[in-house]
Coordinates of C-alpha atoms in Angstrom, one line a residue:
X30 CA 7.0 29.5 -9.4
X31 CA 7.5 31.5 -12.6
X32 CA 4.2 30.1 -14.0
X33 CA 2.2 30.5 -10.8
X34 CA 3.3 34.2 -10.3
X35 CA 2.5 35.0 -14.0
X36 CA -0.9 33.2 -14.0
X37 CA -2.5 33.2 -10.6
X38 CA -5.8 32.4 -12.2
X39 CA -4.4 29.1 -13.3
X40 CA -3.9 27.9 -9.7
X41 CA -6.4 25.3 -8.6
X42 CA -9.4 26.0 -6.4
X43 CA -10.9 23.4 -4.0
X44 CA -14.6 22.6 -3.7
X45 CA -14.5 24.9 -0.6
X46 CA -13.4 27.8 -2.7
X47 CA -9.8 27.9 -1.5
X48 CA -7.2 28.9 -4.0
X49 CA -4.1 26.7 -3.6
X50 CA -0.6 28.1 -3.9
X51 CA 2.7 26.9 -5.3
X52 CA 4.9 24.8 -3.1
X53 CA 4.0 21.2 -4.0
X54 CA 3.5 19.5 -7.4
X55 CA 0.5 19.6 -9.7
X56 CA -0.5 23.1 -8.7
X57 CA -2.4 24.1 -11.8
X58 CA -5.9 23.9 -13.3
X59 CA -6.1 21.8 -16.4
X60 CA -8.9 24.0 -17.7
X61 CA -6.8 27.2 -17.5
X62 CA -5.9 28.5 -21.0
X63 CA -2.5 29.7 -19.7
X64 CA -1.7 26.2 -18.4
X65 CA -2.7 24.5 -21.6
X66 CA -0.7 27.0 -23.7
X67 CA 2.4 26.6 -21.5
X68 CA 2.2 22.8 -21.7
X69 CA 1.9 22.8 -25.5
X70 CA 4.8 25.3 -25.7
X71 CA 7.1 23.2 -23.6
X72 CA 6.1 20.0 -25.4
X73 CA 6.9 21.6 -28.8
X74 CA 10.4 22.6 -27.5
X75 CA 11.1 19.1 -26.2
X76 CA 9.9 17.5 -29.4
X77 CA 12.1 19.7 -31.5
X78 CA 15.1 19.1 -29.3
X79 CA 14.9 15.3 -29.0
X80 CA 13.1 14.3 -32.2
X81 CA 16.3 12.8 -33.8
X82 CA 18.0 11.6 -30.6
X83 CA 19.0 7.9 -31.1
X84 CA 17.9 7.0 -27.5
X85 CA 14.4 8.2 -27.9
X86 CA 12.1 5.2 -27.4
X87 CA 9.0 6.5 -25.8
X88 CA 7.4 9.9 -25.0
X89 CA 6.0 10.1 -21.5
X90 CA 3.6 13.1 -21.2
X91 CA 3.0 14.6 -17.7
X92 CA 2.9 12.4 -14.6
X93 CA 0.0 10.8 -12.8
X94 CA -2.9 12.9 -14.0
X95 CA -5.4 13.6 -11.3
X96 CA -5.5 17.2 -10.0
X97 CA -9.1 18.6 -9.9
X98 CA -10.2 22.2 -9.8
X99 CA -13.4 24.3 -9.3
X100 CA -12.2 27.7 -10.6
X101 CA -14.1 29.8 -13.2
X102 CA -12.1 28.2 -16.0
X103 CA -13.2 24.7 -14.8
X104 CA -16.8 25.9 -14.4
X105 CA -16.9 27.2 -18.0
X106 CA -15.4 24.0 -19.4
X107 CA -17.9 21.9 -17.3
X108 CA -20.8 23.8 -18.9
X109 CA -19.5 23.3 -22.4
X110 CA -19.0 19.6 -21.7
X111 CA -22.6 19.3 -20.3
X112 CA -24.0 21.0 -23.4
X113 CA -22.2 18.5 -25.6
X114 CA -23.4 15.6 -23.5
X115 CA -27.1 16.6 -23.1
X116 CA -27.8 19.0 -25.9
X117 CA -30.5 20.9 -24.0
X118 CA -31.5 21.7 -20.5
X119 CA -34.6 19.6 -20.4
X120 CA -32.5 16.5 -21.0
X121 CA -30.1 17.5 -18.3
X122 CA -32.8 18.3 -15.8
X123 CA -34.3 14.9 -16.4
X124 CA -31.0 13.1 -16.0
X125 CA -30.1 15.0 -12.8
X126 CA -33.6 14.8 -11.3
X127 CA -33.5 18.5 -10.6
X128 CA -37.1 18.6 -9.6
X129 CA -35.9 17.4 -6.2
X130 CA -35.0 20.2 -3.8
X131 CA -35.9 22.9 -6.5
X132 CA -32.7 22.5 -8.4
X133 CA -34.3 23.0 -11.9
X134 CA -32.0 24.8 -14.3
X135 CA -33.4 27.3 -16.8
X136 CA -30.1 28.7 -18.0
X137 CA -26.7 27.0 -18.6
X138 CA -25.1 29.9 -16.7
X139 CA -26.8 28.6 -13.5
X140 CA -24.8 25.4 -13.5
X141 CA -21.4 25.3 -11.7
X142 CA -19.0 22.6 -10.6
X143 CA -20.2 20.7 -7.4
X144 CA -18.8 23.1 -4.8
X145 CA -19.2 22.8 -1.1
X146 CA -22.9 23.2 -0.2
X147 CA -25.3 23.3 2.7
X148 CA -26.1 19.6 2.8
X149 CA -26.1 16.7 0.3
X150 CA -25.1 17.6 -3.2
X151 CA -26.8 16.3 -6.3
X152 CA -25.3 12.9 -7.0
X153 CA -25.8 13.1 -10.8
X154 CA -23.9 16.4 -10.8
X155 CA -21.1 14.8 -8.8
X156 CA -20.9 11.8 -11.2
X157 CA -20.9 14.0 -14.3
X158 CA -18.2 16.2 -12.8
X159 CA -16.0 13.2 -12.4
X160 CA -16.7 12.1 -16.0
X161 CA -16.1 15.7 -17.2
X162 CA -12.8 16.0 -15.4
X163 CA -11.5 12.7 -16.8
X164 CA -12.3 14.0 -20.3
X165 CA -10.7 17.5 -19.5
X166 CA -7.5 15.9 -18.4
X167 CA -7.6 13.6 -21.4
X168 CA -7.9 16.7 -23.6
X169 CA -4.8 18.2 -22.0
X170 CA -2.9 15.0 -22.6
X171 CA -4.0 14.5 -26.3
X172 CA -3.0 18.1 -27.2
X173 CA 0.6 17.3 -26.2
X174 CA 0.4 13.8 -27.7
X175 CA -0.6 15.1 -31.1
X176 CA 2.3 17.6 -31.1
X177 CA 4.7 14.7 -30.4
X178 CA 3.1 12.4 -33.0
X179 CA 3.6 15.1 -35.6
X180 CA 7.2 15.6 -34.7
X181 CA 8.1 11.9 -34.3
X182 CA 5.3 9.7 -35.8
X183 CA 7.5 6.5 -35.3
X184 CA 7.8 7.0 -31.5
X185 CA 4.9 5.9 -29.2
X186 CA 3.4 8.3 -26.7
X187 CA 1.9 7.5 -23.3
X188 CA 1.3 8.8 -19.8
X189 CA 1.4 6.9 -16.5
X190 CA -1.8 5.9 -14.7
X191 CA -1.9 6.2 -11.0
X192 CA -4.2 3.9 -9.2
X193 CA -6.6 4.8 -6.4
X194 CA -10.2 5.7 -5.7
X195 CA -9.3 9.4 -5.5
X196 CA -8.1 9.5 -9.1
X197 CA -10.6 11.3 -11.4
X198 CA -9.5 9.4 -14.5
X199 CA -11.4 6.7 -16.4
X200 CA -8.3 4.6 -17.3
X201 CA -10.3 2.3 -19.6
X202 CA -11.5 5.3 -21.7
X203 CA -8.0 6.8 -21.8
X204 CA -6.5 3.5 -23.0
X205 CA -7.7 4.1 -26.6
X206 CA -5.7 7.4 -26.6
X207 CA -2.3 6.1 -25.4
X208 CA 0.0 4.0 -27.5
X209 CA 0.9 1.9 -24.5
X210 CA -1.0 1.6 -21.2
X211 CA 1.5 2.5 -18.5
X212 CA 0.8 2.0 -14.8
X213 CA 2.4 3.1 -11.5
X214 CA 1.8 0.5 -8.7
X215 CA 2.7 0.9 -5.0
X216 CA 1.0 -1.7 -2.7
X217 CA -0.5 -0.3 0.4
X218 CA -0.2 -3.3 2.7
X219 CA 2.9 -5.1 4.0
X220 CA 1.4 -8.6 4.4
X221 CA 0.1 -11.0 1.8
X222 CA -2.2 -8.3 0.6
X223 CA 0.7 -6.7 -1.2
X224 CA 0.9 -9.7 -3.6
X225 CA -2.9 -9.7 -4.0
X226 CA -2.9 -6.0 -4.8
X227 CA 0.0 -6.5 -7.3
X228 CA -2.0 -9.2 -9.2
X229 CA -5.1 -7.1 -9.3
X230 CA -3.2 -4.0 -10.5
X231 CA -1.6 -6.0 -13.3
X232 CA -4.9 -7.6 -14.3
X233 CA -6.6 -4.2 -14.4
X234 CA -3.8 -2.8 -16.6
X235 CA -4.1 -5.7 -19.0
X236 CA -7.9 -5.3 -19.1
X237 CA -7.6 -1.5 -19.8
X238 CA -5.1 -2.3 -22.6
X239 CA -7.4 -4.8 -24.2
X240 CA -10.4 -2.5 -23.9
X241 CA -8.4 0.4 -25.4
X242 CA -7.4 -1.8 -28.4
X243 CA -11.1 -2.6 -29.0
X244 CA -12.1 1.0 -28.7
X245 CA -9.4 2.0 -31.1
X246 CA -10.4 -0.6 -33.6
X247 CA -14.0 0.5 -33.4
X248 CA -13.4 4.3 -33.7
X249 CA -10.6 4.1 -36.3
X250 CA -11.5 1.3 -38.7
X251 CA -9.7 2.8 -41.6
X252 CA -6.2 1.7 -42.3
X253 CA -3.5 3.8 -40.8
X254 CA 0.3 3.9 -41.3
X255 CA 2.2 1.2 -39.5
X256 CA 4.2 2.0 -36.4
X257 CA 3.8 2.1 -32.6
X258 CA 1.8 5.3 -32.6
X259 CA -0.7 4.2 -35.2
X260 CA -1.1 0.7 -33.7
X261 CA -2.3 1.9 -30.3
X262 CA -2.7 -0.4 -27.3
X263 CA -2.0 -4.0 -28.0
X264 CA -5.0 -6.3 -28.5
X265 CA -3.2 -9.0 -26.4
X266 CA -3.3 -6.7 -23.4
X267 CA 0.4 -6.0 -23.1
X268 CA 1.2 -2.9 -21.1
X269 CA 4.1 -1.4 -19.0
X270 CA 4.8 -1.2 -15.3
X271 CA 6.3 2.4 -15.4
X272 CA 6.7 3.0 -11.7
X273 CA 7.2 0.7 -8.7
X274 CA 9.2 0.9 -5.5
X275 CA 12.3 -1.2 -5.4
X276 CA 12.7 -1.7 -1.7
X277 CA 9.7 -0.2 0.2
X278 CA 6.0 -0.7 0.7
X279 CA 4.1 2.4 1.7
X280 CA 1.6 1.4 4.3
X281 CA -0.5 4.1 6.0
X282 CA 1.9 6.0 8.3
X283 CA 4.9 3.7 7.9
X284 CA 7.4 2.6 5.2
X285 CA 7.9 -1.2 5.2
X286 CA 11.2 -2.5 3.9
X287 CA 10.6 -5.2 1.3
X288 CA 12.1 -8.5 2.3
X289 CA 14.9 -10.0 0.1
X290 CA 13.5 -11.3 -3.1
X291 CA 10.2 -9.5 -2.8
X292 CA 11.0 -6.9 -5.4
X293 CA 11.8 -9.6 -8.0
X294 CA 8.5 -11.5 -7.2
X295 CA 6.4 -8.3 -7.6
X296 CA 8.2 -7.4 -10.8
X297 CA 7.8 -10.9 -12.3
X298 CA 4.1 -11.0 -11.2
X299 CA 3.6 -7.9 -13.4
X300 CA 5.6 -9.3 -16.3
X301 CA 3.7 -12.6 -16.0
X302 CA 0.4 -10.7 -16.4
X303 CA 1.4 -8.8 -19.5
X304 CA 3.8 -6.0 -18.6
X305 CA 6.6 -5.5 -21.2
X306 CA 9.1 -5.0 -18.4
X307 CA 9.6 -3.6 -14.9
X308 CA 10.5 0.0 -14.3
X309 CA 11.0 1.9 -11.0
X310 CA 10.8 5.2 -9.4
X311 CA 13.5 6.3 -8.8
X312 CA 17.1 5.8 -9.9
X313 CA 18.9 7.6 -7.0
X314 CA 17.5 8.5 -3.6
X315 CA 17.6 12.3 -3.2
X316 CA 19.3 14.2 -0.4
X317 CA 16.3 16.5 0.1
X318 CA 12.8 17.4 -1.0
X319 CA 9.4 16.1 -0.1
X320 CA 10.3 12.5 -1.1
X321 CA 13.8 12.3 0.3
X322 CA 13.0 8.9 1.8
X323 CA 11.3 7.5 -1.4
X324 CA 12.4 4.1 -2.5
X325 CA 15.2 4.1 -5.1
X326 CA 17.4 1.6 -7.0
X327 CA 20.5 3.4 -5.7
X328 CA 19.6 4.1 -2.0
X329 CA 21.2 6.6 0.3
X330 CA 23.7 3.8 1.1
X331 CA 24.9 3.8 -2.5
X332 CA 25.3 1.0 -5.0
X333 CA 27.0 -1.2 -2.4
X334 CA 23.6 -2.2 -1.1
X335 CA 21.2 -5.2 -1.2
X336 CA 18.6 -3.3 -3.2
X337 CA 21.0 -2.4 -6.0
X338 CA 22.4 -6.0 -6.2
X339 CA 18.8 -7.3 -6.4
X340 CA 18.1 -4.8 -9.2
X341 CA 21.1 -6.1 -11.2
X342 CA 19.9 -9.7 -10.7
X343 CA 16.4 -8.8 -11.8
X344 CA 17.8 -7.2 -15.0
X345 CA 19.6 -10.4 -15.7
X346 CA 16.4 -12.4 -15.1
X347 CA 14.4 -10.2 -17.4
X348 CA 16.9 -10.6 -20.2
X349 CA 16.2 -14.4 -20.1
X350 CA 12.5 -13.9 -20.4
X351 CA 12.1 -12.0 -23.6
X352 CA 10.4 -14.9 -25.4
X353 CA 7.4 -14.9 -23.0
X354 CA 6.2 -11.6 -24.6
X355 CA 4.9 -13.8 -27.5
X356 CA 2.3 -15.3 -25.1
X357 CA -1.1 -14.2 -24.0
X358 CA -2.2 -14.5 -20.4
X359 CA -4.7 -17.3 -19.9
X360 CA -7.7 -16.5 -17.8
X361 CA -11.0 -18.5 -17.6
X362 CA -12.8 -16.0 -15.4
X363 CA -13.8 -12.4 -16.3
X364 CA -14.4 -9.8 -13.5
X365 CA -16.4 -6.7 -14.3
X366 CA -15.0 -3.2 -13.4
X367 CA -16.2 0.3 -14.1
X368 CA -14.7 3.6 -13.0
X369 CA -18.1 5.4 -13.0
X370 CA -19.5 2.8 -10.6
X371 CA -16.6 3.6 -8.2
X372 CA -17.4 7.3 -8.4
X373 CA -21.1 6.8 -7.9
X374 CA -20.5 4.8 -4.7
X375 CA -18.3 7.4 -3.2
X376 CA -21.1 10.0 -3.0
X377 CA -22.9 11.0 0.2
X378 CA -26.5 10.0 0.9
X379 CA -26.1 6.3 0.1
X380 CA -27.3 3.5 2.5
X381 CA -23.8 3.1 3.8
X382 CA -20.7 5.3 3.8
X383 CA -18.4 2.3 3.4
X384 CA -19.7 1.3 -0.1
X385 CA -16.7 0.9 -2.4
X386 CA -16.7 -0.6 -5.9
X387 CA -13.0 -1.1 -6.0
X388 CA -13.1 -3.0 -2.7
X389 CA -15.8 -5.3 -3.9
X390 CA -13.8 -6.0 -7.1
X391 CA -10.7 -6.6 -4.9
X392 CA -12.6 -9.1 -2.7
X393 CA -13.6 -11.1 -5.7
X394 CA -10.2 -11.0 -7.3
X395 CA -8.5 -11.9 -4.0
X396 CA -10.7 -15.0 -3.6
X397 CA -10.1 -16.2 -7.1
X398 CA -6.3 -15.4 -6.8
X399 CA -6.1 -17.5 -3.6
X400 CA -8.0 -20.3 -5.3
X401 CA -5.5 -20.2 -8.3
X402 CA -7.9 -19.0 -11.1
X403 CA -6.6 -16.6 -13.7
X404 CA -8.7 -13.5 -14.1
X405 CA -9.2 -10.9 -16.8
X406 CA -10.8 -7.6 -15.9
X407 CA -13.5 -6.6 -18.4
X408 CA -15.5 -3.5 -19.0
X409 CA -19.3 -3.5 -19.7
X410 CA -19.8 -4.4 -23.3
X411 CA -16.4 -6.2 -23.8
X412 CA -16.5 -9.5 -25.7
X413 CA -16.9 -12.5 -23.4
X414 CA -15.9 -15.2 -25.8
X415 CA -13.6 -17.8 -24.2
X416 CA -14.6 -17.2 -20.6
X417 CA -16.2 -19.8 -18.4
X418 CA -17.5 -17.4 -15.8
X419 CA -18.4 -13.6 -15.5
X420 CA -18.4 -12.1 -12.0
X421 CA -20.0 -8.6 -11.5
X422 CA -19.1 -7.1 -8.1
X423 CA -21.2 -4.1 -7.1
X424 CA -21.9 -3.0 -10.7
X425 CA -24.1 -0.2 -9.3
X426 CA -24.5 1.8 -12.5
X427 CA -26.1 -0.4 -15.3
X428 CA -27.1 1.1 -18.6
X429 CA -29.7 -0.6 -20.8
X430 CA -26.8 -1.7 -23.1
X431 CA -25.0 -3.2 -20.1
X432 CA -28.1 -5.0 -19.0
X433 CA -28.5 -6.4 -22.5
X434 CA -24.8 -7.5 -22.6
X435 CA -25.3 -9.5 -19.4
X436 CA -28.7 -11.0 -20.4
X437 CA -27.4 -12.2 -23.8
X438 CA -24.3 -13.7 -22.1
X439 CA -26.4 -15.8 -19.7
X440 CA -29.2 -16.6 -22.1
X441 CA -26.7 -18.0 -24.5
X442 CA -25.2 -20.4 -22.0
X443 CA -22.8 -18.2 -19.9
X444 CA -22.3 -18.6 -16.2
X445 CA -22.7 -15.4 -14.1
X446 CA -22.2 -14.4 -10.5
X447 CA -23.6 -11.0 -9.3
X448 CA -23.1 -9.4 -6.0
X449 CA -25.3 -7.0 -4.0
X450 CA -25.3 -3.3 -5.2
X451 CA -25.4 -4.4 -8.8
X452 CA -28.0 -3.2 -11.4
X453 CA -29.4 -0.6 -8.9
X454 CA -29.2 2.5 -11.0
X455 CA -29.1 3.6 -14.7
X456 CA -26.1 5.3 -16.3
X457 CA -27.2 8.7 -14.8
X458 CA -27.4 7.3 -11.3
X459 CA -31.2 7.2 -11.2
X460 CA -32.6 4.2 -9.3
X461 CA -34.4 1.5 -11.3
X462 CA -37.8 1.1 -9.8
X463 CA -39.7 -2.1 -9.0
X464 CA -37.2 -3.7 -6.7
X465 CA -33.5 -4.4 -6.7
X466 CA -31.2 -5.5 -8.4
X467 CA -33.1 -3.5 -11.0
X468 CA -31.5 -4.3 -14.4
X469 CA -30.8 -7.9 -13.5
X470 CA -34.0 -9.1 -11.8
X471 CA -35.1 -11.3 -14.6
X472 CA -31.7 -12.8 -15.2
X473 CA -31.2 -13.5 -11.5
X474 CA -34.8 -14.6 -10.8
X475 CA -34.9 -12.5 -7.6
X476 CA -36.5 -9.3 -6.3
X477 CA -34.9 -7.5 -3.4
X478 CA -37.3 -5.4 -1.3
X479 CA -35.0 -3.9 1.3
X480 CA -31.3 -3.3 2.2
X481 CA -30.0 -4.1 5.7
X482 CA -26.5 -2.7 6.0
X483 CA -24.6 -4.2 9.0
X484 CA -22.5 -2.3 11.5
X485 CA -18.8 -2.9 11.8
X486 CA -18.2 -6.2 13.6
X487 CA -21.7 -7.5 13.1
X488 CA -22.1 -10.9 11.4
X489 CA -25.1 -12.9 10.2
X490 CA -24.7 -16.7 10.4
X491 CA -25.6 -18.6 7.2
X492 CA -27.3 -21.9 6.8
X493 CA -24.4 -23.5 5.0
X494 CA -21.8 -22.3 7.4
X495 CA -19.8 -19.2 7.5
X496 CA -21.1 -15.7 7.9
X497 CA -22.3 -12.6 6.1
X498 CA -20.9 -9.2 6.9
X499 CA -21.3 -5.6 6.0
X500 CA -24.6 -6.0 4.0
X501 CA -27.7 -8.1 3.9
X502 CA -31.0 -7.9 2.0
X503 CA -34.7 -9.0 2.0
X504 CA -34.6 -11.3 -1.1
X505 CA -37.7 -12.7 -2.7
X506 CA -37.4 -15.6 -5.1
X507 CA -39.0 -15.0 -8.6
X508 CA -37.7 -18.1 -10.3
X509 CA -34.4 -18.7 -8.6
X510 CA -33.7 -21.4 -6.1
X511 CA -32.2 -20.8 -2.6
X512 CA -28.7 -22.1 -2.1
X513 CA -27.9 -20.4 1.2
X514 CA -30.2 -18.8 3.8
X515 CA -29.7 -16.3 6.6
X516 CA -29.8 -18.3 9.8
X517 CA -30.7 -15.7 12.5
X518 CA -32.3 -12.3 12.9
X519 CA -35.1 -10.6 11.0
X520 CA -34.0 -12.4 7.8
X521 CA -34.0 -15.9 9.2
X522 CA -34.8 -18.4 6.5
X523 CA -34.7 -15.9 3.7
X524 CA -32.3 -16.4 0.7
X525 CA -28.7 -15.1 1.0
X526 CA -27.3 -16.9 -2.0
X527 CA -29.4 -18.0 -5.0
X528 CA -29.1 -19.7 -8.3
X529 CA -31.2 -19.3 -11.4
X530 CA -31.4 -21.0 -14.8
X531 CA -31.9 -18.3 -17.5
X532 CA -32.0 -19.5 -21.1
X533 CA -29.2 -22.0 -21.4
X534 CA -27.0 -20.3 -18.7
X535 CA -26.9 -20.0 -14.9
X536 CA -26.9 -16.9 -12.8
X537 CA -26.0 -16.7 -9.1
X538 CA -26.8 -13.8 -6.7
X539 CA -25.0 -13.1 -3.5
X540 CA -26.8 -10.6 -1.2
X541 CA -24.2 -10.3 1.5
X542 CA -20.4 -10.0 1.9
X543 CA -19.3 -13.5 2.7
X544 CA -16.4 -14.2 5.0
X545 CA -13.2 -14.8 3.1
X546 CA -13.3 -18.6 3.4
X547 CA -17.0 -18.8 2.4
X548 CA -16.4 -16.4 -0.5
X549 CA -13.5 -18.4 -1.8
X550 CA -15.4 -21.6 -1.5
X551 CA -18.4 -20.3 -3.3
X552 CA -16.4 -18.7 -6.2
X553 CA -14.4 -22.0 -6.5
X554 CA -17.6 -24.1 -6.7
X555 CA -19.2 -21.7 -9.2
X556 CA -16.1 -21.5 -11.3
X557 CA -15.7 -25.3 -11.4
X558 CA -19.4 -25.7 -12.3
X559 CA -18.8 -23.3 -15.2
X560 CA -15.9 -25.4 -16.5
X561 CA -13.0 -23.2 -15.3
X562 CA -9.8 -24.8 -14.1
X563 CA -7.1 -23.3 -11.9
X564 CA -3.9 -22.3 -13.6
X565 CA -1.9 -25.0 -11.8
X566 CA -4.2 -27.3 -9.9
X567 CA -1.5 -28.9 -7.8
X568 CA 0.1 -25.6 -6.6
X569 CA 0.2 -25.4 -2.8
X570 CA -1.3 -22.3 -1.0
X571 CA 1.0 -19.3 -1.2
X572 CA 2.4 -20.2 -4.7
X573 CA 1.1 -17.9 -7.4
X574 CA 0.8 -19.4 -10.9
X575 CA 0.3 -17.5 -14.2
X576 CA 0.3 -19.1 -17.7
X577 CA 1.0 -17.3 -20.9
X578 CA 0.3 -19.1 -24.2
X579 CA 1.1 -18.6 -27.9
X580 CA -0.1 -20.8 -30.8
X581 CA 2.5 -23.5 -30.1
X582 CA 4.2 -22.7 -26.7
X583 CA 3.2 -22.0 -23.2
X584 CA 5.1 -20.5 -20.3
X585 CA 4.3 -21.0 -16.6
X586 CA 5.3 -18.4 -14.0
X587 CA 5.6 -19.8 -10.4
X588 CA 6.1 -17.4 -7.5
X589 CA 6.6 -18.8 -4.0
X590 CA 5.3 -16.1 -1.6
X591 CA 5.9 -18.3 1.5
X592 CA 8.9 -18.7 3.7
X593 CA 9.1 -22.5 3.1
X594 CA 10.2 -24.6 0.1
X595 CA 7.3 -25.6 -2.1
X596 CA 7.0 -28.4 -4.6
X597 CA 4.8 -27.7 -7.6
X598 CA 3.8 -30.2 -10.4
X599 CA 5.3 -28.8 -13.6
X600 CA 7.4 -29.8 -16.6
X601 CA 9.6 -27.9 -19.0
X602 CA 12.7 -25.8 -19.0
X603 CA 13.3 -23.1 -16.4
X604 CA 14.3 -20.0 -18.4
X605 CA 15.9 -18.4 -15.3
X606 CA 18.3 -21.3 -14.6
X607 CA 18.3 -23.4 -17.8
X608 CA 17.4 -26.5 -15.6
X609 CA 15.2 -29.2 -17.0
X610 CA 12.1 -29.9 -14.9
X611 CA 10.6 -33.4 -15.1
X612 CA 7.4 -33.8 -13.1
X613 CA 7.8 -31.2 -10.4
X614 CA 9.8 -28.2 -9.5
X615 CA 10.9 -27.2 -5.9
X616 CA 10.8 -23.5 -5.3
X617 CA 13.0 -22.1 -2.6
X618 CA 11.4 -19.9 0.1
X619 CA 10.5 -16.7 -1.8
X620 CA 11.8 -18.3 -5.0
X621 CA 10.6 -18.2 -8.6
X622 CA 10.6 -20.3 -11.7
X623 CA 9.5 -19.5 -15.2
X624 CA 9.0 -22.6 -17.3
X625 CA 8.8 -23.0 -21.0
X626 CA 6.4 -25.9 -20.7
X627 CA 6.7 -29.3 -22.5
X628 CA 3.9 -29.9 -25.0
X629 CA 2.4 -32.3 -22.4
X630 CA 2.4 -29.6 -19.7
X631 CA -1.0 -28.6 -18.4

């Protein structure tokens, strides 16, 4: 309250022009000079107070960056960002296609943030505002980070990423600026989707960490002093689960109590996929406040409780797993992801309001997870060495550099699977003319003439069995062969799934959202054809398997998400129990095993 009363101009303004007031958290504008000054001032005091404290292991700046603002401070910062990005108004007008609806700008002062307007806003302006705000928040973070690095150069600095489509942060870009990628993860579904979401969140975090390490190496090639701060994100993709809920899953409108053992399985799934540990919010459940029923290690019932006993057991288990940090997660399949694509597909005026890049990525990852394949999340331009298959779900924005990255991968022998809504627009959001999927037509050997979005509940039968949902297209073959056709309606006999040889590689195109079983079957067939092998081929459904490998050792995580005992072929020493495993291990219902594998282990 002291800050809000002293600096009312630093309170955030919504797109509708409403000034928000103190009473919750994050009530500030990151562009306001008073906020930035106060944040630096507090940071300097904390750095001075704790710089020599023997328990200081990591600086955590702020919490879950994400608040947006449309106040005059934000507007001025947005204009400065645009001048840096475009240089002159002619370039900006071309990128934003301002000739449409008489939006041409002749003075920088005419440009504001994308406030509420009469009808549809300019999509390029919306996209650039999301990019700007990510950079603006990053600037607020780095100002504080640099103060801490000066005071304690030997102590790493980070902030915690919060996951969700609403977050205006490009986590991959930020990864080069943190010394350790840290993620908060709270599943939003109580059923098996919670485990699927956990696996995807961990793979995303690992992908961001690897991407950040590559960015850091490219932009800071000169030698720097050794130490956590200088090293930056780990090239092996290690990261940290900074927040998770010990005993609750927050589903829309209801808190679901985690079943016994589920906290440990979720925590170990993160550790298996590269997290350096498992951390929670919060330690003790509060008596009041807006989150008085938030999950906690010490619940309202006190330490004499199931959740606290399970926490102690988890701590003991993690102590026995320190050696696995030497291993790198094994993944034969790369799945493309891009924050800007997600932002672009959230805008109004698109063919369907349900378009969602994150959901398309989730659907691919879910199918591969259920089929047992390890996945890495990659960003456009990342190296693809060592992968058998690259999958690009709804990569709507595709720059010329990204198109070249994909073309070279396939032409050189790579296997590729592309979904609808990919390659449609350039990096500014302008549609690539001549037919969809724009940037990838030559690689895929197809030309799409029209989109046919489907209504909720509508399905299109396919010639090879199964159905298409949500989306369909008029596809023309320009070199590809038809694998699956639409079986009814205006698209009867037209291609739904195609395959094309390009150079020495193979490129598949999927023009509809396949039902879950068909999607999993197609991805499994394509992965096998590319030479990918599931992590543990004999694992029964419902058992998650993750392998980490060093130069001379491998570790196999096995997590039984079913309510029945499951027998899994494996060999080694179970680090959790010390038991020797010959040819198979039997997992109790909801049980786990972490094996240091014998040299003959798969």
